[in-house]
CSV table of C-alpha atoms in Angstrom, one decimal:
chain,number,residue,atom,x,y,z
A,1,UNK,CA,13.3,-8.3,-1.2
A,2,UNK,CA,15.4,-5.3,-2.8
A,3,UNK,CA,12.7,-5.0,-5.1
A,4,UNK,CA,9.6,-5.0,-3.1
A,5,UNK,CA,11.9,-2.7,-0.4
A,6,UNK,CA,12.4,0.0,-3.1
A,7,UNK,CA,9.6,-0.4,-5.6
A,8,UNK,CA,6.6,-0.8,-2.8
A,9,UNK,CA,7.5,0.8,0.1
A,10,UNK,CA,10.0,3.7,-0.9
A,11,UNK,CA,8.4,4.4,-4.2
A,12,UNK,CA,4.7,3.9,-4.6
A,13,UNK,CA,4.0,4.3,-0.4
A,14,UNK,CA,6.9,6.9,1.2
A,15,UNK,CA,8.0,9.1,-1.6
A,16,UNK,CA,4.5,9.7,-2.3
A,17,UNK,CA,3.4,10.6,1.4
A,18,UNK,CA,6.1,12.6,1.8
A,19,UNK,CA,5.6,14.6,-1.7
A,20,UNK,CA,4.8,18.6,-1.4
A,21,UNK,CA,1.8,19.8,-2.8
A,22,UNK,CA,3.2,21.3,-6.1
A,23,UNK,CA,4.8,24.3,-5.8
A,24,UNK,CA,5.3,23.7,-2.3
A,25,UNK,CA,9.0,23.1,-0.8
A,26,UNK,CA,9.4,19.6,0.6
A,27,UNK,CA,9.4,19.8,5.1
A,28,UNK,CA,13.0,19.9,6.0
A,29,UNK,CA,12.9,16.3,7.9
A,30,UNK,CA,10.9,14.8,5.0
A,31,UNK,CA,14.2,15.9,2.8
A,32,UNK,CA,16.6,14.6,5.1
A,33,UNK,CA,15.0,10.7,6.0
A,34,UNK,CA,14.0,10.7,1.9
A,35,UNK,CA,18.0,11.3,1.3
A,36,UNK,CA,18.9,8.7,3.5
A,37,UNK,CA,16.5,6.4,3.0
A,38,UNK,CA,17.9,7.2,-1.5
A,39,UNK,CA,21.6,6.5,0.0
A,40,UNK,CA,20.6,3.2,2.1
A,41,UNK,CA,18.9,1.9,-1.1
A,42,UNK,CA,22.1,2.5,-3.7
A,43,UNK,CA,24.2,1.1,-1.1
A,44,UNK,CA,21.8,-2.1,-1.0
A,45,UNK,CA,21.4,-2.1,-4.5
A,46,UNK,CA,24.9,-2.1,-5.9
A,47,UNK,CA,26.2,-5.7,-5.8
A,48,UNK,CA,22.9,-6.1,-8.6
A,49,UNK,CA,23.2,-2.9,-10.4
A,50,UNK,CA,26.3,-1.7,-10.0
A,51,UNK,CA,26.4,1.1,-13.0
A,52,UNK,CA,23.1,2.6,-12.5
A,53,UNK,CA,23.0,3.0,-8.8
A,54,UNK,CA,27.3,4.5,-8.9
A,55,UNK,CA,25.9,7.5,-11.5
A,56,UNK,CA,22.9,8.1,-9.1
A,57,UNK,CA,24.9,8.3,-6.0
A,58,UNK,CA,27.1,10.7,-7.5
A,59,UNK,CA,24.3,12.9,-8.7
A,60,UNK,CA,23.0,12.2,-4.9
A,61,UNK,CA,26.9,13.5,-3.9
A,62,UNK,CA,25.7,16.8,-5.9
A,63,UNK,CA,22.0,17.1,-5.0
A,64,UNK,CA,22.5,16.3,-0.9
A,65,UNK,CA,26.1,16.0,0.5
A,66,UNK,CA,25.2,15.5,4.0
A,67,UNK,CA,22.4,13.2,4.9
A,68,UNK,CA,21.6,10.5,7.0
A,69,UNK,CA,19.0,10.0,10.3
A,70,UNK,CA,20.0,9.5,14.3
A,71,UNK,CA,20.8,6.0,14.7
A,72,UNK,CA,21.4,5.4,11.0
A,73,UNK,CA,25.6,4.9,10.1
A,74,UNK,CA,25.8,5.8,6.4
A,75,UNK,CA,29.6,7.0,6.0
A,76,UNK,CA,30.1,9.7,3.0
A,77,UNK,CA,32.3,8.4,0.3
A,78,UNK,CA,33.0,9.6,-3.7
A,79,UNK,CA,32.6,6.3,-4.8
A,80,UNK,CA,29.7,4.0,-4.0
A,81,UNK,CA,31.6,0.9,-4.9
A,82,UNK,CA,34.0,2.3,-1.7
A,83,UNK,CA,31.0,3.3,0.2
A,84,UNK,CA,30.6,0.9,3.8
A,85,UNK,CA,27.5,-0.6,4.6
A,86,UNK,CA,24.9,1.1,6.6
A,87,UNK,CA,24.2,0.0,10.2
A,88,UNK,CA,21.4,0.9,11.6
A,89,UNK,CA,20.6,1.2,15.5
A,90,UNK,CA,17.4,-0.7,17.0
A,91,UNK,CA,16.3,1.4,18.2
A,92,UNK,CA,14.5,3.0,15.0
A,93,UNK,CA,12.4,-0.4,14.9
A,94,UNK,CA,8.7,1.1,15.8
A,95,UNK,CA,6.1,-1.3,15.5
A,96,UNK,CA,3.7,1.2,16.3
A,97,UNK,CA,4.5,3.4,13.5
A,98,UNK,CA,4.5,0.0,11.3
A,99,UNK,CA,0.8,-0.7,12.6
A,100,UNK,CA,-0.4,2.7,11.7
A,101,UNK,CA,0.9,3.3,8.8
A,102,UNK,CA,-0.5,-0.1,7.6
A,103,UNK,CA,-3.9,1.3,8.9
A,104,UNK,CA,-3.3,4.4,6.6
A,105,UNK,CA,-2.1,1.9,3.5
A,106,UNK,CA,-5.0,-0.4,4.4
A,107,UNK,CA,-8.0,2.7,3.9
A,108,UNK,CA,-5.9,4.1,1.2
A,109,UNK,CA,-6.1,0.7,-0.8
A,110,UNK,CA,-10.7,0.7,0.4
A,111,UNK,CA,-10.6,4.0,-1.4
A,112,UNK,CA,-8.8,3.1,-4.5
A,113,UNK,CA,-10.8,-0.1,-4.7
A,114,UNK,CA,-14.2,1.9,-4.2
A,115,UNK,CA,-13.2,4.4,-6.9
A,116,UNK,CA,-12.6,1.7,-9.6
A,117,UNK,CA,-15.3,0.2,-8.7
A,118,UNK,CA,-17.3,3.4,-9.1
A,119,UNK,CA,-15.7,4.3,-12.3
A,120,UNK,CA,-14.2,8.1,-11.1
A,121,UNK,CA,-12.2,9.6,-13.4
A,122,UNK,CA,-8.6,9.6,-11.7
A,123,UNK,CA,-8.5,13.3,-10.9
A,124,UNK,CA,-12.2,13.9,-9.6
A,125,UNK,CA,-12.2,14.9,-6.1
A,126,UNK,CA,-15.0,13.3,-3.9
A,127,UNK,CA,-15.7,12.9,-0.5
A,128,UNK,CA,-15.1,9.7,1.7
A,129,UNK,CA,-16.4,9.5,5.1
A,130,UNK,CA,-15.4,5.8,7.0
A,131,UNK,CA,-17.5,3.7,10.2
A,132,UNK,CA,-14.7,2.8,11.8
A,133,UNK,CA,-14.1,2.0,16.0
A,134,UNK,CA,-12.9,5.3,17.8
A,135,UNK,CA,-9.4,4.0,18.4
A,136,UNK,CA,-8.9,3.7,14.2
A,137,UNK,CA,-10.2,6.9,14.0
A,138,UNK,CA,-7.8,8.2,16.3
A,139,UNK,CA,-4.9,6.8,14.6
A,140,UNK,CA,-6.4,7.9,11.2
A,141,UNK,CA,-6.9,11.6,12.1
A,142,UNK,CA,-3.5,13.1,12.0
A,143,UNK,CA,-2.8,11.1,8.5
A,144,UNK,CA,-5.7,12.9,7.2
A,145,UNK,CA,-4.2,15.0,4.5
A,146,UNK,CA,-1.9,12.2,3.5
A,147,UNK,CA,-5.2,10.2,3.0
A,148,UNK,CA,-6.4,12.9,0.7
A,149,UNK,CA,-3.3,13.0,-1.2
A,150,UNK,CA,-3.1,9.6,-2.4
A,151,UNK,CA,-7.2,9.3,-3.0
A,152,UNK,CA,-8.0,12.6,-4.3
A,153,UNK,CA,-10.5,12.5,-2.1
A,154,UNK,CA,-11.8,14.8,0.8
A,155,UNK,CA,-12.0,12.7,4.2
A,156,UNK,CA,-16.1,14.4,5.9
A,157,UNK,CA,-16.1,12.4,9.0
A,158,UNK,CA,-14.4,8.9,10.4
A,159,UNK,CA,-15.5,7.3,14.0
A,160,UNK,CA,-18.0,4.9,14.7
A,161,UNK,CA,-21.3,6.9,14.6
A,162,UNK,CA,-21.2,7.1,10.6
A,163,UNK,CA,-24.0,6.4,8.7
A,164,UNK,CA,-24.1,5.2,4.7
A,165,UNK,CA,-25.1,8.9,2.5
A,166,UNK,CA,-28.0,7.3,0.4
A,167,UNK,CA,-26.8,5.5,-3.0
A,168,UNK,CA,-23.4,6.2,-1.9
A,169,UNK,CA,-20.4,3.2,-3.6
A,170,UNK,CA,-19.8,1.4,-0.1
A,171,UNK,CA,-16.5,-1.0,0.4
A,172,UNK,CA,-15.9,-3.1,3.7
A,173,UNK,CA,-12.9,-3.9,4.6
A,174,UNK,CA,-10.8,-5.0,8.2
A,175,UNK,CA,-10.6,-1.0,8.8
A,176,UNK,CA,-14.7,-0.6,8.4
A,177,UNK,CA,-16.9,0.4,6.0
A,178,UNK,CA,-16.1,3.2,3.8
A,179,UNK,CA,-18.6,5.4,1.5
A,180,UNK,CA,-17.6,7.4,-1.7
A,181,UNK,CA,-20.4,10.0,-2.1
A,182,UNK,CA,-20.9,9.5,-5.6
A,183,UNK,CA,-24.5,8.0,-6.9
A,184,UNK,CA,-23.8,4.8,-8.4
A,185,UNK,CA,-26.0,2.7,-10.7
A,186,UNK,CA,-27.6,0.3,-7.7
A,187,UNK,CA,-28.1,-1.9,-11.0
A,188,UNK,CA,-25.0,-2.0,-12.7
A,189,UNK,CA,-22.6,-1.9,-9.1
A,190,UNK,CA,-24.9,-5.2,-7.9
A,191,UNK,CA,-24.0,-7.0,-11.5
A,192,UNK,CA,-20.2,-6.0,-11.1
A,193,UNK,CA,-20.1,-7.3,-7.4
A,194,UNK,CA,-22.0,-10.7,-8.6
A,195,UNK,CA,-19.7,-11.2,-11.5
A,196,UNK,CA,-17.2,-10.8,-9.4
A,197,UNK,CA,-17.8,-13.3,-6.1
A,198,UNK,CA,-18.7,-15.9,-8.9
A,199,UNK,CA,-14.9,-15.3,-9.4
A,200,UNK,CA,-13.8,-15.4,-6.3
A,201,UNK,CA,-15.7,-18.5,-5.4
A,202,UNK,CA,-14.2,-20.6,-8.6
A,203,UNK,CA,-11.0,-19.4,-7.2
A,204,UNK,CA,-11.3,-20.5,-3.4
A,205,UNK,CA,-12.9,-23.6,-4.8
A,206,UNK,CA,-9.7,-24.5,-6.6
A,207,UNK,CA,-7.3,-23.5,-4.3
A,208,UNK,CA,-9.1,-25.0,-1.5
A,209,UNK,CA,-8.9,-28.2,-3.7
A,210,UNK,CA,-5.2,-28.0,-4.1
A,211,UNK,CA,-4.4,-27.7,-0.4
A,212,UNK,CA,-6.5,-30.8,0.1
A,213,UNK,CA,-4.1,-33.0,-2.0
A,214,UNK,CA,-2.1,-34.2,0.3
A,215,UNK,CA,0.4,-34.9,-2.3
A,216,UNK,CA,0.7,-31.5,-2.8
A,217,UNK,CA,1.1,-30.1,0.5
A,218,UNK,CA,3.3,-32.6,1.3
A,219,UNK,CA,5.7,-32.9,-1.6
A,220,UNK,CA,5.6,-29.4,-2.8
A,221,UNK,CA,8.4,-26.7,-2.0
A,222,UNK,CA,7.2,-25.3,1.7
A,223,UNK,CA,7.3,-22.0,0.3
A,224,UNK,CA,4.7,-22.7,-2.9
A,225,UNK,CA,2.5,-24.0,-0.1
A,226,UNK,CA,2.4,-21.3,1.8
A,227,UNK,CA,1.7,-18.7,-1.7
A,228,UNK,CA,-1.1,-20.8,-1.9
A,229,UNK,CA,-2.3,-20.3,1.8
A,230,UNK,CA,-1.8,-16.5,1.5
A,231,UNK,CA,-4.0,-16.8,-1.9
A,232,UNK,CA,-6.6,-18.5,-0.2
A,233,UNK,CA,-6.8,-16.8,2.6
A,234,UNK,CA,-6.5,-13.0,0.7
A,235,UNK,CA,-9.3,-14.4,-2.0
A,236,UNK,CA,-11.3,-15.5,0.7
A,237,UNK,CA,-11.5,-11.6,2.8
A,238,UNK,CA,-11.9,-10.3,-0.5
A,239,UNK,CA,-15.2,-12.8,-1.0
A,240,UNK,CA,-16.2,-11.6,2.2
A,241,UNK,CA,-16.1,-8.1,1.6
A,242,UNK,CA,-17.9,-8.3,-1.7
A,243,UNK,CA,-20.6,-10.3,-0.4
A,244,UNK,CA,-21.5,-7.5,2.8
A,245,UNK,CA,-21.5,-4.6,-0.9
A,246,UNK,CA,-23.7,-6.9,-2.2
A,247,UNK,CA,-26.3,-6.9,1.0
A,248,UNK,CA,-25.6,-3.4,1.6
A,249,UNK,CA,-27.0,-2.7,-2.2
């Protein structure tokens, strides 16, 4: 959980949100919740790396003194070994926020799949415009630049009422259907998708076959039977997206 907590979310999703464009000073707030959210982690962390995390909180000591959020205890202390734990009101539980940002993570994640898939060099800025219902466009609109950031893309229009650019890489996902404008080899993109929901199907095949032993789902440790739910059940959304970029080619 530690892992996934720092690794996932605070490394690969907040830190790069919340990253300035260079040159640019990080926003004031950004600084502060980044500190705390740095101290929370060490604290969390030490028990299981007890060297590494007491030299980064004392360069932390150096780089930010004072930090924490409202509603967040995180007591100051030289030595993180001394350091208490941090308690955190409940009032900073926002399922809202959750939901959007996992909107944002969810488009972010079309894009990068609809770039491989189109072969983009990393750095190449394109635009991405996204049918989507009003009210996910509403929520997507002020996380716009955020969006571009972690693409490299330029966001020309979101809501319901867009239309596919001709020979544009499409990807559907729960969020809509999302167009790189880029032109793509109708050819090559249809023999990618095909090679690829030949995959899929092998897999949901064999997995379907392992949930129907009942030996299986009966003796098995709950939690291995549930991984292979949560397979099954990601491999087949994944089939379905593939197939509607097939019949949109």
């Amino acid at each position: 959980g530690l892992y996934q907590f720092v690794w996932n979310e605070v490394c690969d999703w907040y830190i790069e949100s919340v990253k300035p464009p260079q040159g640019e000073a990080m926003a004031a707030g950004s600084r502060q919740t980044l500190a705390a959210v740095l101290d929370v982690s060490l604290r969390l962390l030490h028990p299981v790396m007890p060297f590494v995390t007491e030299r980064l909180w004392s360069a932390m000591n150096e780089a930010v003194p004072q930090r924490g959020v409202a509603g967040l205890s995180i007591p100051a202390g030289e030595l993180l070994v001394k350091a208490a734990w941090p308690t955190a009101d409940g009032s900073l539980t926002d399922a809202d926020a959750e939901a959007e940002f996992g909107l944002l993570q969810e488009v972010v994640g079309m894009i990068r799949e609809v770039r491989d898939g189109a072969k983009l060099p990393p750095r190449e800025v394109v635009d991405f415009s996204m049918r989507t219902a009003a009210a996910k466009a509403d929520v997507l609109r002020p996380h716009v630049a955020t969006v571009e950031a972690l693409t490299n893309t330029k966001v020309a229009a979101l809501g319901p009422e867009v239309e596919k650019p001709g020979g544009a890489a499409a990807v559907t996902g729960p969020a809509g259907d999302g167009f790189l404008h880029v032109q793509i080899d109708t050819a090559e993109e249809a023999e990618r998708l095909t090679k690829r929901k030949d995959e899929l199907e092998r897999s949901l095949k064999t997995l379907d076959g392992r949930l129907g032993n009942e030996k299986y789902t009966s003796k098995a440790p709950a939690h291995l039977v549930q991984q292979t739910r949560d397979q099954r059940a990601e491999a087949a959304a994944e089939l379905d997206r593939v197939t509607k970029q097939l019949e949109a080619l």
